């Protein structure tokens, strides 16, 4: 687990519970972090001075710096060999980390800071949320959005693609909005919206059940577990004393990690593990694993 605090990035090992300081900047803050899903030894680090740095956490090595933004980089999302960055300058940059001229395309539609980015699980569609209350959906083949959706009335930071329905996207709005909205991304149609009563900072779907977790700010700074599609509230998890800004899901899909402005992390055993059948045959290597090997090879050549 990577955690940014001030100008430092720390790594927590779930197996040994050890904590390692990966980096510390003396003159700037870290504004975002994101591991590559296909090659998880590579960590992208966004900074307040407009940079995206790539680090190899296994070797504690800074690999390269990706530049081009004119504002802090507050959001990051990987898509295979591509890392996408969203900035205070309102632009979204796509970087191919395998090549020297890394900046391959720009998405420019937001009118405020880009505060949320998530690629769909199949890598075909990017969802971006901004402080301009906009939700935009993009694909890599065109520079204009597939859809620009303006139903939220506050910043859209919380984004989550459904793991079992590829065209279902959940989004959450800030203090003046307080809603979780569900979208059909094939048509751009709003399917449902619920008022949660407080700003929505982050969303995580369960991989095993039809449930979703939301994290919130004022006034309870809580996490809520909801049944989908009824959106009946299953549980309310309290303990944080400030906004719950971020959530992450453990690799087995059972534990939610919440990070708050109170400078604490909390680990919640929210979901039951999937019951696996012993009769299944071993699956061949996936395209994602092949992509991971290709990315490692390319990064080694850059080094």
PDB file of C-alpha atoms in Angstrom:
ATOM      1  CA  UNK A   1       0.000   0.000   0.000  1.00  0.00           C
ATOM      2  CA  UNK A   2       1.412   3.420  -0.959  1.00  0.00           C
ATOM      3  CA  UNK A   3       0.535   6.430   1.199  1.00  0.00           C
ATOM      4  CA  UNK A   4       1.400  10.062   0.500  1.00  0.00           C
ATOM      5  CA  UNK A   5       1.727  12.454   3.422  1.00  0.00           C
ATOM      6  CA  UNK A   6       3.102  15.931   2.852  1.00  0.00           C
ATOM      7  CA  UNK A   7       6.257  15.602   0.780  1.00  0.00           C
ATOM      8  CA  UNK A   8       6.779  11.907   1.554  1.00  0.00           C
ATOM      9  CA  UNK A   9       5.557   8.581   0.173  1.00  0.00           C
ATOM     10  CA  UNK A  10       5.489   5.547   2.459  1.00  0.00           C
ATOM     11  CA  UNK A  11       5.021   1.878   1.600  1.00  0.00           C
ATOM     12  CA  UNK A  12       3.199  -0.493   3.950  1.00  0.00           C
ATOM     13  CA  UNK A  13       3.747  -4.232   3.511  1.00  0.00           C
ATOM     14  CA  UNK A  14       0.565  -6.145   4.396  1.00  0.00           C
ATOM     15  CA  UNK A  15       2.479  -9.404   4.897  1.00  0.00           C
ATOM     16  CA  UNK A  16       5.064  -8.105   7.369  1.00  0.00           C
ATOM     17  CA  UNK A  17       3.310  -4.889   8.533  1.00  0.00           C
ATOM     18  CA  UNK A  18       6.604  -3.099   7.880  1.00  0.00           C
ATOM     19  CA  UNK A  19       6.676   0.552   6.810  1.00  0.00           C
ATOM     20  CA  UNK A  20       9.262   1.925   4.400  1.00  0.00           C
ATOM     21  CA  UNK A  21       9.885   5.514   3.359  1.00  0.00           C
ATOM     22  CA  UNK A  22      10.169   5.489  -0.419  1.00  0.00           C
ATOM     23  CA  UNK A  23      10.864   9.178  -0.979  1.00  0.00           C
ATOM     24  CA  UNK A  24      10.764  12.607   0.638  1.00  0.00           C
ATOM     25  CA  UNK A  25      10.731  15.915  -1.173  1.00  0.00           C
ATOM     26  CA  UNK A  26      12.025  18.823   0.871  1.00  0.00           C
ATOM     27  CA  UNK A  27      10.490  21.525  -1.312  1.00  0.00           C
ATOM     28  CA  UNK A  28       7.125  20.172  -2.512  1.00  0.00           C
ATOM     29  CA  UNK A  29       4.144  18.039  -1.561  1.00  0.00           C
ATOM     30  CA  UNK A  30       2.971  14.797  -3.133  1.00  0.00           C
ATOM     31  CA  UNK A  31      -0.537  15.235  -4.519  1.00  0.00           C
ATOM     32  CA  UNK A  32      -1.359  11.749  -5.898  1.00  0.00           C
ATOM     33  CA  UNK A  33      -0.059   8.172  -6.076  1.00  0.00           C
ATOM     34  CA  UNK A  34      -1.049   5.190  -8.212  1.00  0.00           C
ATOM     35  CA  UNK A  35       0.402   1.686  -8.670  1.00  0.00           C
ATOM     36  CA  UNK A  36       0.452   0.079 -12.111  1.00  0.00           C
ATOM     37  CA  UNK A  37      -2.058  -2.827 -12.002  1.00  0.00           C
ATOM     38  CA  UNK A  38      -0.089  -4.819 -14.595  1.00  0.00           C
ATOM     39  CA  UNK A  39       3.383  -4.176 -13.144  1.00  0.00           C
ATOM     40  CA  UNK A  40       2.779  -3.333  -9.479  1.00  0.00           C
ATOM     41  CA  UNK A  41       6.427  -2.579  -8.709  1.00  0.00           C
ATOM     42  CA  UNK A  42       5.942   0.681 -10.649  1.00  0.00           C
ATOM     43  CA  UNK A  43       4.414   3.608  -8.781  1.00  0.00           C
ATOM     44  CA  UNK A  44       3.352   6.898 -10.358  1.00  0.00           C
ATOM     45  CA  UNK A  45       3.715   9.918  -8.063  1.00  0.00           C
ATOM     46  CA  UNK A  46       2.057  13.253  -8.823  1.00  0.00           C
ATOM     47  CA  UNK A  47       3.478  16.429  -7.292  1.00  0.00           C
ATOM     48  CA  UNK A  48       2.360  19.993  -6.633  1.00  0.00           C
ATOM     49  CA  UNK A  49       5.017  21.325  -9.045  1.00  0.00           C
ATOM     50  CA  UNK A  50       3.312  19.794 -12.106  1.00  0.00           C
ATOM     51  CA  UNK A  51       5.329  16.555 -12.383  1.00  0.00           C
ATOM     52  CA  UNK A  52       4.562  12.855 -12.590  1.00  0.00           C
ATOM     53  CA  UNK A  53       7.459  10.745 -11.341  1.00  0.00           C
ATOM     54  CA  UNK A  54       7.782   7.006 -11.928  1.00  0.00           C
ATOM     55  CA  UNK A  55       9.397   4.897  -9.199  1.00  0.00           C
ATOM     56  CA  UNK A  56      10.407   1.232  -8.978  1.00  0.00           C
ATOM     57  CA  UNK A  57       9.407   0.367  -5.410  1.00  0.00           C
ATOM     58  CA  UNK A  58      11.213  -2.986  -5.430  1.00  0.00           C
ATOM     59  CA  UNK A  59      14.549  -1.294  -6.109  1.00  0.00           C
ATOM     60  CA  UNK A  60      13.763   2.105  -4.515  1.00  0.00           C
ATOM     61  CA  UNK A  61      14.773   3.736  -7.793  1.00  0.00           C
ATOM     62  CA  UNK A  62      13.421   6.874  -9.479  1.00  0.00           C
ATOM     63  CA  UNK A  63      13.011   5.843 -13.123  1.00  0.00           C
ATOM     64  CA  UNK A  64      11.903   8.992 -14.915  1.00  0.00           C
ATOM     65  CA  UNK A  65       9.944  12.229 -14.679  1.00  0.00           C
ATOM     66  CA  UNK A  66       6.990  13.045 -16.941  1.00  0.00           C
ATOM     67  CA  UNK A  67       6.365  16.757 -17.460  1.00  0.00           C
ATOM     68  CA  UNK A  68       3.863  18.865 -19.364  1.00  0.00           C
ATOM     69  CA  UNK A  69       1.263  20.085 -16.866  1.00  0.00           C
ATOM     70  CA  UNK A  70       1.013  23.687 -15.670  1.00  0.00           C
ATOM     71  CA  UNK A  71      -0.537  22.875 -12.272  1.00  0.00           C
ATOM     72  CA  UNK A  72      -0.448  20.296  -9.502  1.00  0.00           C
ATOM     73  CA  UNK A  73      -1.190  16.712 -10.519  1.00  0.00           C
ATOM     74  CA  UNK A  74      -4.047  15.675  -8.255  1.00  0.00           C
ATOM     75  CA  UNK A  75      -5.219  12.492  -9.992  1.00  0.00           C
ATOM     76  CA  UNK A  76      -3.586   9.515 -11.715  1.00  0.00           C
ATOM     77  CA  UNK A  77      -4.888   6.394 -13.457  1.00  0.00           C
ATOM     78  CA  UNK A  78      -3.056   3.560 -15.251  1.00  0.00           C
ATOM     79  CA  UNK A  79      -4.195   1.808 -18.402  1.00  0.00           C
ATOM     80  CA  UNK A  80      -1.659  -0.864 -19.372  1.00  0.00           C
ATOM     81  CA  UNK A  81       1.512   0.974 -20.444  1.00  0.00           C
ATOM     82  CA  UNK A  82      -0.286   4.324 -20.237  1.00  0.00           C
ATOM     83  CA  UNK A  83      -0.452   6.525 -17.151  1.00  0.00           C
ATOM     84  CA  UNK A  84      -3.064   9.273 -17.303  1.00  0.00           C
ATOM     85  CA  UNK A  85      -2.682  12.419 -15.214  1.00  0.00           C
ATOM     86  CA  UNK A  86      -5.230  15.075 -14.270  1.00  0.00           C
ATOM     87  CA  UNK A  87      -4.159  18.511 -13.132  1.00  0.00           C
ATOM     88  CA  UNK A  88      -5.138  21.826 -11.600  1.00  0.00           C
ATOM     89  CA  UNK A  89      -4.559  23.240 -15.100  1.00  0.00           C
ATOM     90  CA  UNK A  90      -7.837  21.467 -16.122  1.00  0.00           C
ATOM     91  CA  UNK A  91      -6.061  19.179 -18.628  1.00  0.00           C
ATOM     92  CA  UNK A  92      -5.727  15.399 -18.797  1.00  0.00           C
ATOM     93  CA  UNK A  93      -2.481  14.024 -20.260  1.00  0.00           C
ATOM     94  CA  UNK A  94      -1.884  10.490 -21.490  1.00  0.00           C
ATOM     95  CA  UNK A  95       1.723   9.313 -21.114  1.00  0.00           C
ATOM     96  CA  UNK A  96       3.158   6.216 -22.796  1.00  0.00           C
ATOM     97  CA  UNK A  97       5.840   5.283 -20.262  1.00  0.00           C
ATOM     98  CA  UNK A  98       7.641   3.003 -22.754  1.00  0.00           C
ATOM     99  CA  UNK A  99       8.857   5.800 -25.009  1.00  0.00           C
ATOM    100  CA  UNK A 100      11.010   8.905 -24.641  1.00  0.00           C
ATOM    101  CA  UNK A 101       8.354  11.294 -26.019  1.00  0.00           C
ATOM    102  CA  UNK A 102       5.867  10.121 -23.433  1.00  0.00           C
ATOM    103  CA  UNK A 103       3.083  12.724 -23.852  1.00  0.00           C
ATOM    104  CA  UNK A 104       0.957  11.138 -26.576  1.00  0.00           C
ATOM    105  CA  UNK A 105      -2.396  12.938 -26.210  1.00  0.00           C
ATOM    106  CA  UNK A 106      -4.340  15.531 -24.238  1.00  0.00           C
ATOM    107  CA  UNK A 107      -7.995  15.592 -23.189  1.00  0.00           C
ATOM    108  CA  UNK A 108      -9.198  19.172 -22.644  1.00  0.00           C
ATOM    109  CA  UNK A 109     -12.835  19.749 -21.720  1.00  0.00           C
ATOM    110  CA  UNK A 110     -12.885  20.526 -18.005  1.00  0.00           C
ATOM    111  CA  UNK A 111     -12.994  24.135 -16.834  1.00  0.00           C
ATOM    112  CA  UNK A 112     -11.553  23.463 -13.388  1.00  0.00           C
ATOM    113  CA  UNK A 113      -9.144  21.110 -11.645  1.00  0.00           C
ATOM    114  CA  UNK A 114      -9.388  17.461 -12.678  1.00  0.00           C
ATOM    115  CA  UNK A 115      -9.881  15.749  -9.314  1.00  0.00           C
ATOM    116  CA  UNK A 116     -10.906  12.216 -10.358  1.00  0.00           C
ATOM    117  CA  UNK A 117      -9.762   9.748 -13.038  1.00  0.00           C
ATOM    118  CA  UNK A 118     -10.685   6.089 -13.595  1.00  0.00           C
ATOM    119  CA  UNK A 119     -10.172   3.849 -16.633  1.00  0.00           C
ATOM    120  CA  UNK A 120     -12.804   1.186 -17.268  1.00  0.00           C
ATOM    121  CA  UNK A 121     -11.697  -2.374 -16.529  1.00  0.00           C
ATOM    122  CA  UNK A 122     -11.407  -3.179 -20.243  1.00  0.00           C
ATOM    123  CA  UNK A 123      -9.268  -0.068 -20.812  1.00  0.00           C
ATOM    124  CA  UNK A 124     -11.544   1.446 -23.454  1.00  0.00           C
ATOM    125  CA  UNK A 125     -13.179   4.335 -21.575  1.00  0.00           C
ATOM    126  CA  UNK A 126     -11.800   6.968 -19.196  1.00  0.00           C
ATOM    127  CA  UNK A 127     -14.067   8.693 -16.689  1.00  0.00           C
ATOM    128  CA  UNK A 128     -12.906  12.104 -15.468  1.00  0.00           C
ATOM    129  CA  UNK A 129     -14.438  14.279 -12.777  1.00  0.00           C
ATOM    130  CA  UNK A 130     -13.667  17.919 -12.117  1.00  0.00           C
ATOM    131  CA  UNK A 131     -14.121  20.818  -9.731  1.00  0.00           C
ATOM    132  CA  UNK A 132     -16.333  22.280 -12.481  1.00  0.00           C
ATOM    133  CA  UNK A 133     -18.982  19.661 -11.514  1.00  0.00           C
ATOM    134  CA  UNK A 134     -18.520  17.893 -14.859  1.00  0.00           C
ATOM    135  CA  UNK A 135     -18.238  14.190 -15.559  1.00  0.00           C
ATOM    136  CA  UNK A 136     -16.631  13.398 -18.911  1.00  0.00           C
ATOM    137  CA  UNK A 137     -16.252  10.037 -20.654  1.00  0.00           C
ATOM    138  CA  UNK A 138     -13.409   9.586 -23.154  1.00  0.00           C
ATOM    139  CA  UNK A 139     -11.779   6.988 -25.364  1.00  0.00           C
ATOM    140  CA  UNK A 140      -8.249   7.052 -26.752  1.00  0.00           C
ATOM    141  CA  UNK A 141      -9.305   7.375 -30.386  1.00  0.00           C
ATOM    142  CA  UNK A 142     -10.686  10.915 -30.146  1.00  0.00           C
ATOM    143  CA  UNK A 143      -9.847  14.161 -28.343  1.00  0.00           C
ATOM    144  CA  UNK A 144     -13.452  15.138 -27.569  1.00  0.00           C
ATOM    145  CA  UNK A 145     -15.562  13.403 -24.913  1.00  0.00           C
ATOM    146  CA  UNK A 146     -17.974  10.624 -25.769  1.00  0.00           C
ATOM    147  CA  UNK A 147     -20.306  12.240 -23.224  1.00  0.00           C
ATOM    148  CA  UNK A 148     -20.162  15.374 -21.052  1.00  0.00           C
ATOM    149  CA  UNK A 149     -22.543  14.915 -18.129  1.00  0.00           C
ATOM    150  CA  UNK A 150     -23.535  17.823 -15.912  1.00  0.00           C
ATOM    151  CA  UNK A 151     -26.018  16.358 -13.438  1.00  0.00           C
ATOM    152  CA  UNK A 152     -23.783  16.859 -10.378  1.00  0.00           C
ATOM    153  CA  UNK A 153     -23.901  20.206  -8.568  1.00  0.00           C
ATOM    154  CA  UNK A 154     -20.483  19.996  -6.880  1.00  0.00           C
ATOM    155  CA  UNK A 155     -17.010  18.630  -7.589  1.00  0.00           C
ATOM    156  CA  UNK A 156     -16.883  15.059  -8.911  1.00  0.00           C
ATOM    157  CA  UNK A 157     -13.985  13.302  -7.184  1.00  0.00           C
ATOM    158  CA  UNK A 158     -15.455   9.851  -6.519  1.00  0.00           C
ATOM    159  CA  UNK A 159     -15.512   7.487  -9.526  1.00  0.00           C
ATOM    160  CA  UNK A 160     -15.911   3.693  -9.607  1.00  0.00           C
ATOM    161  CA  UNK A 161     -16.483   1.267 -12.494  1.00  0.00           C
ATOM    162  CA  UNK A 162     -18.642  -1.743 -11.695  1.00  0.00           C
ATOM    163  CA  UNK A 163     -16.571  -4.986 -11.866  1.00  0.00           C
ATOM    164  CA  UNK A 164     -19.477  -7.175 -13.030  1.00  0.00           C
ATOM    165  CA  UNK A 165     -21.313  -4.752 -15.362  1.00  0.00           C
ATOM    166  CA  UNK A 166     -18.735  -3.102 -17.642  1.00  0.00           C
ATOM    167  CA  UNK A 167     -20.877  -0.133 -18.742  1.00  0.00           C
ATOM    168  CA  UNK A 168     -21.988   0.840 -15.210  1.00  0.00           C
ATOM    169  CA  UNK A 169     -20.198   3.783 -13.576  1.00  0.00           C
ATOM    170  CA  UNK A 170     -20.836   5.181 -10.082  1.00  0.00           C
ATOM    171  CA  UNK A 171     -19.946   8.804  -9.313  1.00  0.00           C
ATOM    172  CA  UNK A 172     -20.119  10.913  -6.177  1.00  0.00           C
ATOM    173  CA  UNK A 173     -20.567  14.660  -5.716  1.00  0.00           C
ATOM    174  CA  UNK A 174     -19.143  17.101  -3.189  1.00  0.00           C
ATOM    175  CA  UNK A 175     -20.685  19.133  -0.358  1.00  0.00           C
ATOM    176  CA  UNK A 176     -23.304  20.990  -2.408  1.00  0.00           C
ATOM    177  CA  UNK A 177     -24.367  17.778  -4.177  1.00  0.00           C
ATOM    178  CA  UNK A 178     -24.110  14.823  -1.749  1.00  0.00           C
ATOM    179  CA  UNK A 179     -25.394  12.295  -4.284  1.00  0.00           C
ATOM    180  CA  UNK A 180     -24.191   8.988  -5.676  1.00  0.00           C
ATOM    181  CA  UNK A 181     -25.209   8.653  -9.305  1.00  0.00           C
ATOM    182  CA  UNK A 182     -25.187   5.590 -11.540  1.00  0.00           C
ATOM    183  CA  UNK A 183     -24.629   5.912 -15.286  1.00  0.00           C
ATOM    184  CA  UNK A 184     -24.977   3.713 -18.339  1.00  0.00           C
ATOM    185  CA  UNK A 185     -21.746   4.709 -20.087  1.00  0.00           C
ATOM    186  CA  UNK A 186     -22.837   3.178 -23.401  1.00  0.00           C
ATOM    187  CA  UNK A 187     -25.660   5.700 -23.694  1.00  0.00           C
ATOM    188  CA  UNK A 188     -24.753   8.433 -21.191  1.00  0.00           C
ATOM    189  CA  UNK A 189     -28.093   7.884 -19.429  1.00  0.00           C
ATOM    190  CA  UNK A 190     -28.416   8.538 -15.687  1.00  0.00           C
ATOM    191  CA  UNK A 191     -29.941   5.382 -14.203  1.00  0.00           C
ATOM    192  CA  UNK A 192     -30.283   6.332 -10.538  1.00  0.00           C
ATOM    193  CA  UNK A 193     -29.325   9.003  -8.014  1.00  0.00           C
ATOM    194  CA  UNK A 194     -29.498   8.936  -4.218  1.00  0.00           C
ATOM    195  CA  UNK A 195     -28.901  11.695  -1.676  1.00  0.00           C
ATOM    196  CA  UNK A 196     -26.412  10.423   0.926  1.00  0.00           C
ATOM    197  CA  UNK A 197     -26.690  13.447   3.215  1.00  0.00           C
ATOM    198  CA  UNK A 198     -23.004  14.403   3.036  1.00  0.00           C
ATOM    199  CA  UNK A 199     -20.227  14.981   0.518  1.00  0.00           C
ATOM    200  CA  UNK A 200     -19.086  11.830  -1.303  1.00  0.00           C
ATOM    201  CA  UNK A 201     -15.281  11.598  -1.364  1.00  0.00           C
ATOM    202  CA  UNK A 202     -14.641   8.078  -2.673  1.00  0.00           C
ATOM    203  CA  UNK A 203     -16.406   4.954  -3.966  1.00  0.00           C
ATOM    204  CA  UNK A 204     -15.448   1.269  -4.112  1.00  0.00           C
ATOM    205  CA  UNK A 205     -17.464  -1.601  -5.582  1.00  0.00           C
ATOM    206  CA  UNK A 206     -17.359  -5.077  -4.075  1.00  0.00           C
ATOM    207  CA  UNK A 207     -15.825  -7.681  -6.372  1.00  0.00           C
ATOM    208  CA  UNK A 208     -17.842 -10.486  -4.793  1.00  0.00           C
ATOM    209  CA  UNK A 209     -21.310  -9.105  -3.963  1.00  0.00           C
ATOM    210  CA  UNK A 210     -23.612  -6.518  -5.510  1.00  0.00           C
ATOM    211  CA  UNK A 211     -22.583  -3.865  -3.007  1.00  0.00           C
ATOM    212  CA  UNK A 212     -20.779  -0.534  -3.022  1.00  0.00           C
ATOM    213  CA  UNK A 213     -18.968   1.456  -0.312  1.00  0.00           C
ATOM    214  CA  UNK A 214     -18.909   5.241  -0.123  1.00  0.00           C
ATOM    215  CA  UNK A 215     -16.740   7.497   2.043  1.00  0.00           C
ATOM    216  CA  UNK A 216     -17.872  10.877   3.288  1.00  0.00           C
ATOM    217  CA  UNK A 217     -16.978  14.171   4.887  1.00  0.00           C
ATOM    218  CA  UNK A 218     -19.007  16.498   7.124  1.00  0.00           C
ATOM    219  CA  UNK A 219     -20.726  15.755   9.374  1.00  0.00           C
ATOM    220  CA  UNK A 220     -20.047  12.128  10.293  1.00  0.00           C
ATOM    221  CA  UNK A 221     -16.848  11.434   8.279  1.00  0.00           C
ATOM    222  CA  UNK A 222     -18.105   7.894   7.827  1.00  0.00           C
ATOM    223  CA  UNK A 223     -18.089   4.998   5.383  1.00  0.00           C
ATOM    224  CA  UNK A 224     -21.417   3.569   4.181  1.00  0.00           C
ATOM    225  CA  UNK A 225     -22.059   0.143   2.680  1.00  0.00           C
ATOM    226  CA  UNK A 226     -24.973  -0.026   0.229  1.00  0.00           C
ATOM    227  CA  UNK A 227     -26.830  -2.864  -1.474  1.00  0.00           C
ATOM    228  CA  UNK A 228     -27.066  -2.436  -5.241  1.00  0.00           C
ATOM    229  CA  UNK A 229     -29.384  -1.701  -7.016  1.00  0.00           C
ATOM    230  CA  UNK A 230     -31.828  -1.014  -4.162  1.00  0.00           C
ATOM    231  CA  UNK A 231     -29.275   1.275  -2.424  1.00  0.00           C
ATOM    232  CA  UNK A 232     -30.498   0.095   0.940  1.00  0.00           C
ATOM    233  CA  UNK A 233     -27.873   1.029   3.532  1.00  0.00           C
ATOM    234  CA  UNK A 234     -26.312  -2.120   5.027  1.00  0.00           C
ATOM    235  CA  UNK A 235     -23.822  -0.538   7.431  1.00  0.00           C
ATOM    236  CA  UNK A 236     -22.371   2.774   8.575  1.00  0.00           C
ATOM    237  CA  UNK A 237     -18.721   2.698   9.672  1.00  0.00           C
ATOM    238  CA  UNK A 238     -17.500   5.511  11.921  1.00  0.00           C
ATOM    239  CA  UNK A 239     -14.191   6.326  13.575  1.00  0.00           C
ATOM    240  CA  UNK A 240     -12.508   8.982  11.469  1.00  0.00           C
ATOM    241  CA  UNK A 241     -12.529  12.543  12.802  1.00  0.00           C
ATOM    242  CA  UNK A 242     -12.119  14.327   9.444  1.00  0.00           C
ATOM    243  CA  UNK A 243     -13.062  13.808   5.776  1.00  0.00           C
ATOM    244  CA  UNK A 244     -12.455  10.295   4.468  1.00  0.00           C
ATOM    245  CA  UNK A 245     -10.682  11.412   1.307  1.00  0.00           C
ATOM    246  CA  UNK A 246      -9.634   8.097  -0.226  1.00  0.00           C
ATOM    247  CA  UNK A 247     -10.375   4.382  -0.177  1.00  0.00           C
ATOM    248  CA  UNK A 248      -8.542   1.377  -1.598  1.00  0.00           C
ATOM    249  CA  UNK A 249      -9.524  -2.272  -1.851  1.00  0.00           C
ATOM    250  CA  UNK A 250      -7.245  -5.138  -0.798  1.00  0.00           C
ATOM    251  CA  UNK A 251      -6.131  -7.577  -3.536  1.00  0.00           C
ATOM    252  CA  UNK A 252      -8.519 -10.279  -2.257  1.00  0.00           C
ATOM    253  CA  UNK A 253     -11.430  -7.827  -2.396  1.00  0.00           C
ATOM    254  CA  UNK A 254     -12.441  -8.217   1.259  1.00  0.00           C
ATOM    255  CA  UNK A 255     -10.821  -5.273   3.069  1.00  0.00           C
ATOM    256  CA  UNK A 256     -11.384  -1.568   2.470  1.00  0.00           C
ATOM    257  CA  UNK A 257      -8.617   0.825   3.524  1.00  0.00           C
ATOM    258  CA  UNK A 258      -9.718   4.374   4.255  1.00  0.00           C
ATOM    259  CA  UNK A 259      -7.439   7.417   4.384  1.00  0.00           C
ATOM    260  CA  UNK A 260      -8.645  10.540   6.129  1.00  0.00           C
ATOM    261  CA  UNK A 261      -7.645  14.164   6.588  1.00  0.00           C
ATOM    262  CA  UNK A 262      -7.168  13.187  10.263  1.00  0.00           C
ATOM    263  CA  UNK A 263      -3.887  11.600   9.020  1.00  0.00           C
ATOM    264  CA  UNK A 264      -4.971   8.072   9.892  1.00  0.00           C
ATOM    265  CA  UNK A 265      -5.583   4.889   7.909  1.00  0.00           C
ATOM    266  CA  UNK A 266      -8.285   2.446   8.944  1.00  0.00           C
ATOM    267  CA  UNK A 267      -8.771  -1.115   7.726  1.00  0.00           C
ATOM    268  CA  UNK A 268     -12.340  -2.400   7.486  1.00  0.00           C
ATOM    269  CA  UNK A 269     -13.281  -6.035   6.837  1.00  0.00           C
ATOM    270  CA  UNK A 270     -16.320  -5.222   4.731  1.00  0.00           C
ATOM    271  CA  UNK A 271     -16.852  -7.952   2.139  1.00  0.00           C
ATOM    272  CA  UNK A 272     -16.970 -11.736   2.310  1.00  0.00           C
ATOM    273  CA  UNK A 273     -14.425 -13.586   0.115  1.00  0.00           C
ATOM    274  CA  UNK A 274     -15.586 -15.322  -3.025  1.00  0.00           C
ATOM    275  CA  UNK A 275     -16.084 -19.083  -2.674  1.00  0.00           C
ATOM    276  CA  UNK A 276     -13.941 -20.703  -5.355  1.00  0.00           C
ATOM    277  CA  UNK A 277     -14.711 -23.932  -7.160  1.00  0.00           C
ATOM    278  CA  UNK A 278     -11.928 -26.545  -7.004  1.00  0.00           C
ATOM    279  CA  UNK A 279     -12.960 -28.027 -10.343  1.00  0.00           C
ATOM    280  CA  UNK A 280     -11.788 -25.085 -12.441  1.00  0.00           C
ATOM    281  CA  UNK A 281      -8.776 -25.587 -14.663  1.00  0.00           C
ATOM    282  CA  UNK A 282      -5.859 -23.181 -14.611  1.00  0.00           C
ATOM    283  CA  UNK A 283      -6.479 -20.260 -16.953  1.00  0.00           C
ATOM    284  CA  UNK A 284      -3.921 -19.205 -19.563  1.00  0.00           C
ATOM    285  CA  UNK A 285      -1.874 -16.072 -19.022  1.00  0.00           C
ATOM    286  CA  UNK A 286      -4.102 -13.019 -19.422  1.00  0.00           C
ATOM    287  CA  UNK A 287      -3.484 -10.086 -21.701  1.00  0.00           C
ATOM    288  CA  UNK A 288      -2.905  -7.981 -18.565  1.00  0.00           C
ATOM    289  CA  UNK A 289      -0.085 -10.239 -17.371  1.00  0.00           C
ATOM    290  CA  UNK A 290       1.483 -10.127 -20.826  1.00  0.00           C
ATOM    291  CA  UNK A 291       1.126  -6.341 -20.757  1.00  0.00           C
ATOM    292  CA  UNK A 292       2.919  -6.302 -17.412  1.00  0.00           C
ATOM    293  CA  UNK A 293       5.888  -8.219 -18.805  1.00  0.00           C
ATOM    294  CA  UNK A 294       6.070  -5.868 -21.803  1.00  0.00           C
ATOM    295  CA  UNK A 295       5.974  -2.829 -19.527  1.00  0.00           C
ATOM    296  CA  UNK A 296       8.795  -4.171 -17.342  1.00  0.00           C
ATOM    297  CA  UNK A 297      10.936  -4.771 -20.432  1.00  0.00           C
ATOM    298  CA  UNK A 298      10.279  -1.269 -21.797  1.00  0.00           C
ATOM    299  CA  UNK A 299      10.987   0.413 -18.462  1.00  0.00           C
ATOM    300  CA  UNK A 300      14.263  -1.481 -18.135  1.00  0.00           C
ATOM    301  CA  UNK A 301      15.309  -0.136 -21.550  1.00  0.00           C
ATOM    302  CA  UNK A 302      14.455   3.437 -20.480  1.00  0.00           C
ATOM    303  CA  UNK A 303      16.571   2.999 -17.344  1.00  0.00           C
TER     304      UNK A 303
END
